PDB file of C-alpha atoms in Angstrom:
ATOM      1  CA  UNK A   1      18.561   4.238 -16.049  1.00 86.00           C
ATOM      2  CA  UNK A   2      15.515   6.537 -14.992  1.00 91.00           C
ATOM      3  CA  UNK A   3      14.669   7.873 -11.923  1.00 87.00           C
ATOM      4  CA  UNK A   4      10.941   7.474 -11.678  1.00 90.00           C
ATOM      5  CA  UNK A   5       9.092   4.410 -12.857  1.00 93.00           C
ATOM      6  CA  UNK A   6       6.885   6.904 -14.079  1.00 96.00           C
ATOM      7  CA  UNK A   7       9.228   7.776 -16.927  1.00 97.00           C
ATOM      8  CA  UNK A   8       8.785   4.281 -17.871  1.00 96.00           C
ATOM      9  CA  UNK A   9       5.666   3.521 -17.500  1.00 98.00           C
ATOM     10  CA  UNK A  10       5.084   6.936 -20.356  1.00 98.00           C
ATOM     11  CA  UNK A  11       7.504   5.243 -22.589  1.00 97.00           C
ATOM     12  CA  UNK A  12       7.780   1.638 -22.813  1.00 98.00           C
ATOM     13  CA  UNK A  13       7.068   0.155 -26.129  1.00 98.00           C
ATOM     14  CA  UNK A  14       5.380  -3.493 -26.795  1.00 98.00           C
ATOM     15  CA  UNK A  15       7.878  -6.413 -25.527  1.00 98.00           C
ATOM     16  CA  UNK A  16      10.147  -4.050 -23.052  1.00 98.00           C
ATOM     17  CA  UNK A  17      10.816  -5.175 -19.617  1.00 97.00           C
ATOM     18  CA  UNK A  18      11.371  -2.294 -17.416  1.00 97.00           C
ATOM     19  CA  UNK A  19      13.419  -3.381 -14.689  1.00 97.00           C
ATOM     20  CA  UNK A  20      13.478  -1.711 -11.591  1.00 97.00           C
ATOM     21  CA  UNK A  21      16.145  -1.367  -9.382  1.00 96.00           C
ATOM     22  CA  UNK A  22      16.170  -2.362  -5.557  1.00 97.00           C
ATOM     23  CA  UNK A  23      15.498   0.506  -3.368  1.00 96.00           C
ATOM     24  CA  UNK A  24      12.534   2.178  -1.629  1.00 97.00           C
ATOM     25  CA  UNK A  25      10.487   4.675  -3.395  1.00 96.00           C
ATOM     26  CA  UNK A  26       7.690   6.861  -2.351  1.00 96.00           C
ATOM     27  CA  UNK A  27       6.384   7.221  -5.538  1.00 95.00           C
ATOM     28  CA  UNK A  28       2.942   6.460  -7.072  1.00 97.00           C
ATOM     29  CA  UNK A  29       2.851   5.144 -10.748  1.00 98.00           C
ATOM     30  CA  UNK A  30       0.199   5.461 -13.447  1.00 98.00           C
ATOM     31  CA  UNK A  31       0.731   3.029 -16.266  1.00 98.00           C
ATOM     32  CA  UNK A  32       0.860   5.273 -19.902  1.00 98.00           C
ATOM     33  CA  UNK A  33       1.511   2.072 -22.828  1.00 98.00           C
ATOM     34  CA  UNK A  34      -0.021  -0.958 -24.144  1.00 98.00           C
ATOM     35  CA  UNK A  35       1.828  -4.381 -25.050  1.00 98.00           C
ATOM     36  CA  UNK A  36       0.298  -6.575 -27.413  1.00 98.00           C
ATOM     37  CA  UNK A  37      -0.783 -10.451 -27.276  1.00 98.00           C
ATOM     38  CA  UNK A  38       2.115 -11.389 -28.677  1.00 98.00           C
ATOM     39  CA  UNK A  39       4.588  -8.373 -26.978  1.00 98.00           C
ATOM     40  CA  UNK A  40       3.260  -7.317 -23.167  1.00 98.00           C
ATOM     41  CA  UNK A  41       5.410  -4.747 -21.286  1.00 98.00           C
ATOM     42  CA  UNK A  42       6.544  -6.085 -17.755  1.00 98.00           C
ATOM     43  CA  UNK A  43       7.404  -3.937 -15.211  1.00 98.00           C
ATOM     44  CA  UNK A  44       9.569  -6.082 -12.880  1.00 98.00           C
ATOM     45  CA  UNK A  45      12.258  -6.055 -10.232  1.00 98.00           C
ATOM     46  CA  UNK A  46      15.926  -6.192 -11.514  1.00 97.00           C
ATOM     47  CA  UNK A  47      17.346  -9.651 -10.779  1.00 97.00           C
ATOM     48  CA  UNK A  48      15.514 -10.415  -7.692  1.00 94.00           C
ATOM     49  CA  UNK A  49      16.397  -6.786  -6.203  1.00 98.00           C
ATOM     50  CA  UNK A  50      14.174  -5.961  -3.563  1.00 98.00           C
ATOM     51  CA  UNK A  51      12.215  -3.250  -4.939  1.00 98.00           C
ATOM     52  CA  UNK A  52       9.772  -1.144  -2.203  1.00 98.00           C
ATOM     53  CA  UNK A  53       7.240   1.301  -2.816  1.00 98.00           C
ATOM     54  CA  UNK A  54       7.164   2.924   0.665  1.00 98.00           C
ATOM     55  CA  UNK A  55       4.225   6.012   0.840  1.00 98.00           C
ATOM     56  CA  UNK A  56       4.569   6.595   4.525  1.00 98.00           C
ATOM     57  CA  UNK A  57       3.500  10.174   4.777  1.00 97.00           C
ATOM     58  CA  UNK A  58       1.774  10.472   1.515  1.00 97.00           C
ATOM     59  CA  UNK A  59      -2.037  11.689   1.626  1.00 95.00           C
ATOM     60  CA  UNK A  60      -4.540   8.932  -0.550  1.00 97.00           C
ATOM     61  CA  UNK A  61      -6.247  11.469  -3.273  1.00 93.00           C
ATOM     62  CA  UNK A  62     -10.157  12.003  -2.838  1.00 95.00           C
ATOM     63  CA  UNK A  63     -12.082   9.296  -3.593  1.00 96.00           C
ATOM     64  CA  UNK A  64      -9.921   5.726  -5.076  1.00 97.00           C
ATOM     65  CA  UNK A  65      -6.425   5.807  -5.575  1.00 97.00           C
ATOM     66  CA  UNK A  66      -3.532   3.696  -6.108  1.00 98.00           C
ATOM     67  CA  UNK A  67       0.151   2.905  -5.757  1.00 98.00           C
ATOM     68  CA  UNK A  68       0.055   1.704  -9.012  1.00 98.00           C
ATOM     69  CA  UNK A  69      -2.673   2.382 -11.511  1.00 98.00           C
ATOM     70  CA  UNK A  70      -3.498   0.783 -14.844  1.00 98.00           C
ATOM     71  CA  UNK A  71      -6.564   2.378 -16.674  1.00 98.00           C
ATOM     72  CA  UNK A  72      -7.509   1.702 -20.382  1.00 98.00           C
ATOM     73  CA  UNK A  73      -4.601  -0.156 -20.976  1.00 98.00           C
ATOM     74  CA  UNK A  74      -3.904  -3.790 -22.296  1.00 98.00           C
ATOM     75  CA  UNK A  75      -0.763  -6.629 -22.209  1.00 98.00           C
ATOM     76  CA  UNK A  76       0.894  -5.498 -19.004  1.00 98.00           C
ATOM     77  CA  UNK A  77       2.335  -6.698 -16.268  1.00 98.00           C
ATOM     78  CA  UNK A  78       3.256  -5.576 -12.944  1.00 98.00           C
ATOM     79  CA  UNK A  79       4.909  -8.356 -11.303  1.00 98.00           C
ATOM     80  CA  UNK A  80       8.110  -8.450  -7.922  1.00 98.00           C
ATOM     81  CA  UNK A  81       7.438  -5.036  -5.850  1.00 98.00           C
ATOM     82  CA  UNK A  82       6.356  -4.408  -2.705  1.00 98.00           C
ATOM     83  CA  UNK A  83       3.891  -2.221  -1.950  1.00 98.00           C
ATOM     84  CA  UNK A  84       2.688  -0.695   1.519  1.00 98.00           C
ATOM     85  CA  UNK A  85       2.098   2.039   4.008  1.00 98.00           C
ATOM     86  CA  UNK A  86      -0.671   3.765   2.161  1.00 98.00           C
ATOM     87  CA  UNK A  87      -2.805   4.822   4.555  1.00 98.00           C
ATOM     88  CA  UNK A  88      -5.535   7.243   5.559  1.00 98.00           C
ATOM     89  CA  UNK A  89      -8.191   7.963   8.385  1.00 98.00           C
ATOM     90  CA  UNK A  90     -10.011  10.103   6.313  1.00 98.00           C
ATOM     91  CA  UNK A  91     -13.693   8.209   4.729  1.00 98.00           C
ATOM     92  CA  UNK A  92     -13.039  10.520   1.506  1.00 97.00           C
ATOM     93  CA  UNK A  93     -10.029   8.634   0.388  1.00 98.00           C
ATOM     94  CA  UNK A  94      -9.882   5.383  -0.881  1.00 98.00           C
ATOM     95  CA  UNK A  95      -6.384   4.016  -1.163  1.00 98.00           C
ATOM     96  CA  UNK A  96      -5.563   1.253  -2.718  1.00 98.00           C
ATOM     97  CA  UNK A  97      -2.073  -0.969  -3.993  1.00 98.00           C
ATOM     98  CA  UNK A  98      -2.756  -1.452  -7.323  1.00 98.00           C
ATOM     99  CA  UNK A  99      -6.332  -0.461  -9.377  1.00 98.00           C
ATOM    100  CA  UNK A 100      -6.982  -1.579 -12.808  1.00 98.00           C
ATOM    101  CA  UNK A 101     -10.010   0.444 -14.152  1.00 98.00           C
ATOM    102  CA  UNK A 102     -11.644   1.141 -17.355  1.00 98.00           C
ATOM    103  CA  UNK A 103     -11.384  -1.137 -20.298  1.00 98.00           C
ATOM    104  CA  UNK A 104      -7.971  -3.515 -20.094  1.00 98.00           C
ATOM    105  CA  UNK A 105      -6.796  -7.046 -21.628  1.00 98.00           C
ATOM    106  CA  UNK A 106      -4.576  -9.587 -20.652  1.00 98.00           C
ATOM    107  CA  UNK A 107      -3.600  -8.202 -17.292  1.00 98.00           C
ATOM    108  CA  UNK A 108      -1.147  -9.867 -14.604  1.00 98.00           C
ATOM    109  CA  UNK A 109      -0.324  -8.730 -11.393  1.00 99.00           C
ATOM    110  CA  UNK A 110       2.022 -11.501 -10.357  1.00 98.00           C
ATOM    111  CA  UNK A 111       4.478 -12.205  -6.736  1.00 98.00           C
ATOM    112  CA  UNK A 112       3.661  -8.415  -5.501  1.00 98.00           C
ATOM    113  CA  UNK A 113       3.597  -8.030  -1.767  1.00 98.00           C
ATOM    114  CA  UNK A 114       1.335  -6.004  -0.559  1.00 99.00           C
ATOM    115  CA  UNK A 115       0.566  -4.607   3.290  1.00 98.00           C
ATOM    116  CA  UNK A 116      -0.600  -2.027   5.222  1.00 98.00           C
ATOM    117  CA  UNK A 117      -2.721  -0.495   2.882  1.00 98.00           C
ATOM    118  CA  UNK A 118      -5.087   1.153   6.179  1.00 98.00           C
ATOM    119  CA  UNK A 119      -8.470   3.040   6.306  1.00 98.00           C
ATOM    120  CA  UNK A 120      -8.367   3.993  10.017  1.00 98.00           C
ATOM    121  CA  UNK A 121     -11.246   6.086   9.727  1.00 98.00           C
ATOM    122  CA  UNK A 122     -12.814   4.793  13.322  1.00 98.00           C
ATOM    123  CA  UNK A 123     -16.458   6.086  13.355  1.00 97.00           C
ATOM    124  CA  UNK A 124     -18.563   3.158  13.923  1.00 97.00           C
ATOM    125  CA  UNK A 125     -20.787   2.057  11.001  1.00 97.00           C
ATOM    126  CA  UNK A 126     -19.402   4.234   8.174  1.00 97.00           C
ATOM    127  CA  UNK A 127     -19.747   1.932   4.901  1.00 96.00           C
ATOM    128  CA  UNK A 128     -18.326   5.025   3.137  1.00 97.00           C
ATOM    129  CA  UNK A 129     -14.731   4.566   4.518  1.00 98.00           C
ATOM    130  CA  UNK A 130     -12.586   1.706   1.836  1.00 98.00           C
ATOM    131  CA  UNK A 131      -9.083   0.876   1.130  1.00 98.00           C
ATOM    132  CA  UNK A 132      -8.596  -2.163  -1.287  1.00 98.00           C
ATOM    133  CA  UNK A 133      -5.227  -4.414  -1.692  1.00 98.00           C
ATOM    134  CA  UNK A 134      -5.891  -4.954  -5.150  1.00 99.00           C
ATOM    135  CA  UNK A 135      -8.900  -3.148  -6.835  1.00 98.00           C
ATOM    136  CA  UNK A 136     -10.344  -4.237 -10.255  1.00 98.00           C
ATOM    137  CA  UNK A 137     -13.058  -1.493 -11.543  1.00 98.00           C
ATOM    138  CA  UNK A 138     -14.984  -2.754 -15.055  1.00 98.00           C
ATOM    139  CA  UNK A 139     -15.694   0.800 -15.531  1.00 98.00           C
ATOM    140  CA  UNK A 140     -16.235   1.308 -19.344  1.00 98.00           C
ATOM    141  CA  UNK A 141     -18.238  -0.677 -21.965  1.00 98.00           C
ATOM    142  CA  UNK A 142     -15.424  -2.462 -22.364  1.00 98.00           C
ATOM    143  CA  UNK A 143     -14.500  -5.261 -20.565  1.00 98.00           C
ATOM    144  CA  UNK A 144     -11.147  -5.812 -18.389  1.00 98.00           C
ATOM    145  CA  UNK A 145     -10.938  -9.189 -19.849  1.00 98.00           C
ATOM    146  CA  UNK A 146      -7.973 -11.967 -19.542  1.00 98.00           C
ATOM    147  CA  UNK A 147      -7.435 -10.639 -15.820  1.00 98.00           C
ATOM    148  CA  UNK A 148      -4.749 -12.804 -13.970  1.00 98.00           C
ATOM    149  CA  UNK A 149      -3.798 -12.026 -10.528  1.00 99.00           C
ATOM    150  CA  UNK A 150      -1.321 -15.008  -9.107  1.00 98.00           C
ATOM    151  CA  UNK A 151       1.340 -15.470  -6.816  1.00 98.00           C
ATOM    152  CA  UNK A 152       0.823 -12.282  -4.347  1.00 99.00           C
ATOM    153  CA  UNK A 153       0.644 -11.782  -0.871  1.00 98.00           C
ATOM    154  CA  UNK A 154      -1.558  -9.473   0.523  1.00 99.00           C
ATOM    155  CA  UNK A 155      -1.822  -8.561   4.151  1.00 98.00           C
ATOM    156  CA  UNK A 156      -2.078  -6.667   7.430  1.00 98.00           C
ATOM    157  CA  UNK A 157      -4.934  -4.409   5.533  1.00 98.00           C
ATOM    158  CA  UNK A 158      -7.551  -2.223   7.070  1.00 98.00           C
ATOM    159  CA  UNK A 159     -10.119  -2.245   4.546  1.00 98.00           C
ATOM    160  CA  UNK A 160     -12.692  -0.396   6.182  1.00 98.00           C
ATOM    161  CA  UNK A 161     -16.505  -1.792   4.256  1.00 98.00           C
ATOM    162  CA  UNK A 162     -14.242  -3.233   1.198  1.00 98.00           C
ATOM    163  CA  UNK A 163     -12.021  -6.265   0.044  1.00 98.00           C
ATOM    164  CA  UNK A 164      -8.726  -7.105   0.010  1.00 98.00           C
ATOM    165  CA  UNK A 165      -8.665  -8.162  -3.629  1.00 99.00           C
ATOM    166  CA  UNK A 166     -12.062  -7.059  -5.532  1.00 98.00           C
ATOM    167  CA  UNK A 167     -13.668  -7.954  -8.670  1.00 98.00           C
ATOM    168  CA  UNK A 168     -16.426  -5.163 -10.021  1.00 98.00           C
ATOM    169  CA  UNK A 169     -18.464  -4.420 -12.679  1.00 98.00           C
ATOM    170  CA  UNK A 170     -17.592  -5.767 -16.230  1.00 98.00           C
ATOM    171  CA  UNK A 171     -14.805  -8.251 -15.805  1.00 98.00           C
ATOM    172  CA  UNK A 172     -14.508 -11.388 -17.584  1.00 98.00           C
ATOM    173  CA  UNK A 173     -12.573 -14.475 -18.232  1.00 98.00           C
ATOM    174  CA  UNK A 174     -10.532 -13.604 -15.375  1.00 99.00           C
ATOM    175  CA  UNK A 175      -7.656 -16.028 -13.117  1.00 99.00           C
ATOM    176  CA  UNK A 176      -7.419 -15.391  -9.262  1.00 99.00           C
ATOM    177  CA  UNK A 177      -4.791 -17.806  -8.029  1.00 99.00           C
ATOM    178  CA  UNK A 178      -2.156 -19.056  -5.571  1.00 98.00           C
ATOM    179  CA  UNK A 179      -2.164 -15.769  -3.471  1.00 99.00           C
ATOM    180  CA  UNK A 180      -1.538 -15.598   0.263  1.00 99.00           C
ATOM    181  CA  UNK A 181      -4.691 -13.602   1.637  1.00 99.00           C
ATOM    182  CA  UNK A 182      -4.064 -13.079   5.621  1.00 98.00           C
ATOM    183  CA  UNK A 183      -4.897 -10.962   8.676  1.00 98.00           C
ATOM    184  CA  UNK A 184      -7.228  -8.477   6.973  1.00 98.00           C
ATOM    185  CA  UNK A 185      -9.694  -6.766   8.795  1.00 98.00           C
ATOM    186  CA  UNK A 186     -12.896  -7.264   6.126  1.00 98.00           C
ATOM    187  CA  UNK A 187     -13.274  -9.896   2.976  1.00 98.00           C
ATOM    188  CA  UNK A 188     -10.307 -11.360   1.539  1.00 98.00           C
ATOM    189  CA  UNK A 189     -11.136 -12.197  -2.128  1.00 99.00           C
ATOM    190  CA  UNK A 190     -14.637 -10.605  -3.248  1.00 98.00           C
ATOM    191  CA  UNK A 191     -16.703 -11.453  -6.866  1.00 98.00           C
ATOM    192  CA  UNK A 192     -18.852  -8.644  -7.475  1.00 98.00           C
ATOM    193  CA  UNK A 193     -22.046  -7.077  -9.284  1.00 97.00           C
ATOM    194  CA  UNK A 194     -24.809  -4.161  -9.382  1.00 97.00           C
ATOM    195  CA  UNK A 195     -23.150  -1.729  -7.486  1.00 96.00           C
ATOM    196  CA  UNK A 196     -23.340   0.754  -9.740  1.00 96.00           C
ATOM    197  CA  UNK A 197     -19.416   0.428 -10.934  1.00 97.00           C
ATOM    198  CA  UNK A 198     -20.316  -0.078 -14.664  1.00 97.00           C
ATOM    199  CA  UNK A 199     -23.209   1.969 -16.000  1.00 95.00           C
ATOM    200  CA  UNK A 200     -24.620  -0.792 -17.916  1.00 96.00           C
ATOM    201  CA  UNK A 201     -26.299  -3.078 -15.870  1.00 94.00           C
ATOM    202  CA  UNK A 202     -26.118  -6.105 -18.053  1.00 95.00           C
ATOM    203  CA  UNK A 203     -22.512  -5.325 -18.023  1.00 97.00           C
ATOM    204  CA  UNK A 204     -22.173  -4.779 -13.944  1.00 97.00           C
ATOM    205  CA  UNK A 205     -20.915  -7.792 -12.833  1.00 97.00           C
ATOM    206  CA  UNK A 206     -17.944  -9.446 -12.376  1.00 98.00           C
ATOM    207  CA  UNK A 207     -17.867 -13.373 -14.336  1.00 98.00           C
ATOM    208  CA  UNK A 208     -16.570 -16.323 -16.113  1.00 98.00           C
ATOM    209  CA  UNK A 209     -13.800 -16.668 -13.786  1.00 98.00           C
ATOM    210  CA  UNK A 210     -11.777 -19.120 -11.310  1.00 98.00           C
ATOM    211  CA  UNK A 211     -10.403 -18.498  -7.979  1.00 99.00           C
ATOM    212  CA  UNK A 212      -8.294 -21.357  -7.509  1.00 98.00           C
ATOM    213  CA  UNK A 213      -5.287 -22.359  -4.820  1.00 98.00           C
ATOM    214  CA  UNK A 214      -5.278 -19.038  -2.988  1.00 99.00           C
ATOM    215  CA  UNK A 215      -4.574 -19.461   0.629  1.00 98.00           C
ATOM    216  CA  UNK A 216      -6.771 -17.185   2.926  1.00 98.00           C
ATOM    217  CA  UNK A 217      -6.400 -16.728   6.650  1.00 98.00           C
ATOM    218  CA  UNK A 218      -7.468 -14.451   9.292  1.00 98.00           C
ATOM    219  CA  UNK A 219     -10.342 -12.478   7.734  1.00 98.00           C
ATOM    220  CA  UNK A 220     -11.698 -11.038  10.731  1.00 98.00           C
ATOM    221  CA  UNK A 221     -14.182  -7.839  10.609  1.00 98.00           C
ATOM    222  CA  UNK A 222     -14.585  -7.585  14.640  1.00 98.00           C
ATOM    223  CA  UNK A 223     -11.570  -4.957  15.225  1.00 98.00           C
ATOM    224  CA  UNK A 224     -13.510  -3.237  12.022  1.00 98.00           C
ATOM    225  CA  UNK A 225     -15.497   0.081  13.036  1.00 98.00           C
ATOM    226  CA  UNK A 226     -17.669  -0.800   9.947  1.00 98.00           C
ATOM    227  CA  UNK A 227     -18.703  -3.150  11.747  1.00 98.00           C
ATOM    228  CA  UNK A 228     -18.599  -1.391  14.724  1.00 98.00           C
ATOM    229  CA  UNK A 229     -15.557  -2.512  16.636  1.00 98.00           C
ATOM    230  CA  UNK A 230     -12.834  -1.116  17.804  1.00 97.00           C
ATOM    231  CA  UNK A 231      -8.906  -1.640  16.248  1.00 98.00           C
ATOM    232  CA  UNK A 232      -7.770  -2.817  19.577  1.00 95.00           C
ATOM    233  CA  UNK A 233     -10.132  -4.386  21.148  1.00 96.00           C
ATOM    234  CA  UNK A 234     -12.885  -5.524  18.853  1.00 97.00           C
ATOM    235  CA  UNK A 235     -15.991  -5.822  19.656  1.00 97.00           C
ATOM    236  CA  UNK A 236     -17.708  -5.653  16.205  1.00 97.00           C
ATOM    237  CA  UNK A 237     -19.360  -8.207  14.177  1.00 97.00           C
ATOM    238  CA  UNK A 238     -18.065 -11.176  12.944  1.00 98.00           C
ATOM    239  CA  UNK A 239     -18.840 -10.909   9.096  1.00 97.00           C
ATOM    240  CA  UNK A 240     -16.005 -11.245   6.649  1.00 98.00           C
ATOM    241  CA  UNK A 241     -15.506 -14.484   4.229  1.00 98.00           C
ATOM    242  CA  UNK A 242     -12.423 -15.066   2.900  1.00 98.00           C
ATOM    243  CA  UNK A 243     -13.956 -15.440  -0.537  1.00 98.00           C
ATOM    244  CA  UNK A 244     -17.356 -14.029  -1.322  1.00 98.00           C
ATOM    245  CA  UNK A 245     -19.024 -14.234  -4.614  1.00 98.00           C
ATOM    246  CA  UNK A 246     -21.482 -11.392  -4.609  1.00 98.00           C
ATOM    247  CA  UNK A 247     -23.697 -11.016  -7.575  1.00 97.00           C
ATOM    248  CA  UNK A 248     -20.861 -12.312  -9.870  1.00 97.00           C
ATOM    249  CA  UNK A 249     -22.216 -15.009 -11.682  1.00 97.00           C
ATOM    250  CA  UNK A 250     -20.257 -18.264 -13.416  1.00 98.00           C
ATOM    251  CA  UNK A 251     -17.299 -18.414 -10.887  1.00 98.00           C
ATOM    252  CA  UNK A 252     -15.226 -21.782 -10.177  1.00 98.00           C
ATOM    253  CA  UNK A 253     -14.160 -21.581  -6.524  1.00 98.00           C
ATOM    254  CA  UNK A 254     -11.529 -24.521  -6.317  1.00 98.00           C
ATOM    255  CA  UNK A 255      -8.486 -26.169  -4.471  1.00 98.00           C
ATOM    256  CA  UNK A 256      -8.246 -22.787  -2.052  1.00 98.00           C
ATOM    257  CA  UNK A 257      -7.570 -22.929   2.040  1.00 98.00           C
ATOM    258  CA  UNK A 258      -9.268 -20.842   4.129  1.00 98.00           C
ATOM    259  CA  UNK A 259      -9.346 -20.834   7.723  1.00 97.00           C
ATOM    260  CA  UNK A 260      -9.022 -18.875  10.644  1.00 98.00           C
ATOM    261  CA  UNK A 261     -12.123 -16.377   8.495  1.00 98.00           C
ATOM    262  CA  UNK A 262     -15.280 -14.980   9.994  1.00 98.00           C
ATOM    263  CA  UNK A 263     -17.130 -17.121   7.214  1.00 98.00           C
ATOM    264  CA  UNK A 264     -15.279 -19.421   4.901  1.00 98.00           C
ATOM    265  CA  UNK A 265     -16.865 -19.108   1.127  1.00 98.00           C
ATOM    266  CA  UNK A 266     -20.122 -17.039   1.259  1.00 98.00           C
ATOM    267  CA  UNK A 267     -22.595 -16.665  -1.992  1.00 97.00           C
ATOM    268  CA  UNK A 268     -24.779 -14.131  -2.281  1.00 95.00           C
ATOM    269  CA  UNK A 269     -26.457 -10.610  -4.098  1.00 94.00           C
ATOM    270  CA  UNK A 270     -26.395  -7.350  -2.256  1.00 93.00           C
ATOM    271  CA  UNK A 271     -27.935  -5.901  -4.918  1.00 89.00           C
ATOM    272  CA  UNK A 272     -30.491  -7.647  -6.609  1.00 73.00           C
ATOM    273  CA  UNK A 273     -30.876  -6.770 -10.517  1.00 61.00           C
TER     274      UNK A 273
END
């Protein structure tokens, strides 16, 4: 055994399974290796072990951060942990759960938990203040391609002008299903292009993907301050779908629930190209 899953996450070879260990860690984890098609590296819990990675007290870096990061990297997957209490009132952070960024294949982040992930910056309006859940930048001029994200829960997030899961820039061919999406304070599951993520603008949107029997519930942006409420008592406006398609193109939406949302599926471009 290791200490850190850091140590294995610099280490692992194609086809390991690192198993973690039930406990809580306040830890945050950059993913180092590759798998192959044929050979991906799983990082998992150890035989259902309840495995927790706890940052109470732990400052988000400037600008977006994560609990778990994979970057450049291709055939992994991150599937059993629990991730929460990453949290910030400061608009220069951004923290996040999990970010994939840069140029990745075949992807899964599969049965994570995932909660209070919190920006509590509170000045009314402030678009600049984020936290995701789960954060996919298409960063490079490659694309993160053969995404899947299945089977979490993600909730109790304060995602200041973001999403609870997001889709960015150059992703492709990519699986959003069966996740529990509830009581998040702006979108729930968010399709995205021409913001400015990828530098290539034929390249900056998220496509050719399927959302498909995710259950979404209380998406509610009026106790957001970007939207000008207040945490406790509201006030704000009522804005947030729990799945928005904006300026991704070629999406099936399919088989999902949503209710209890400020809007149920919205379509739209924020940016027009």
């Amino acid at each position: 055994p290791w200490q850190t899953l850091q140590r294995a996450a610099n280490v692992a070879k194609p086809g390991d399974q690192v198993q973690v260990r039930g406990g809580t860690y306040k830890q945050r984890t950059v993913i180092q290796v590759n798998g192959t098609a044929s050979a991906p590296i799983v990082f998992t819990n150890y035989n259902g072990e309840q495995v927790i990675y706890d940052l109470t007290g732990v400052a988000p870096a400037v600008n977006l951060s994560a609990i778990i990061r994979v970057s450049n990297r291709s055939y992994v997957t991150i599937k059993g942990f629990t991730l929460r209490n990453y949290k910030t009132a400061d608009a220069r952070q951004v923290p996040a759960a999990i970010l994939i960024d840069g140029a990745c294949k075949g992807v899964k982040i599969v049965g994570n938990v995932i909660s209070a992930i919190e920006q509590n910056n509170a000045t009314p309006y402030n678009f600049n203040a984020n936290a995701h859940g789960i954060a996919v930048y298409g960063t490079a001029a490659g694309a993160i391609d053969g995404l899947e994200i299945t089977d979490n829960t993600v909730s109790n997030l304060r995602l200041g002008a973001s999403e609870a899961i997001a889709l960015n820039g150059n992703v492709t061919n990519f699986l959003v299903a069966r996740n529990l999406v509830q009581n998040c304070n702006n979108i729930g599951i968010d399709v995205i292009g021409f913001e400015g993520t990828n530098g290539n603008a034929s390249l900056d949107r998220a496509r050719n993907g399927r959302i498909t029997g995710n259950t979404v519930i209380g998406i509610d942006s009026s106790r957001n301050p970007a939207y000008g409420g207040n945490f406790t008592t509201g006030g704000g406006g009522y804005a947030a779908a729990g799945i928005y398609v904006d300026g991704g193109t070629n999406v099936v939406i399919d088989g999902n629930d949503i209710y209890g949302c400020n809007l149920g599926i919205e379509l739209g471009c924020e940016h027009l190209k």
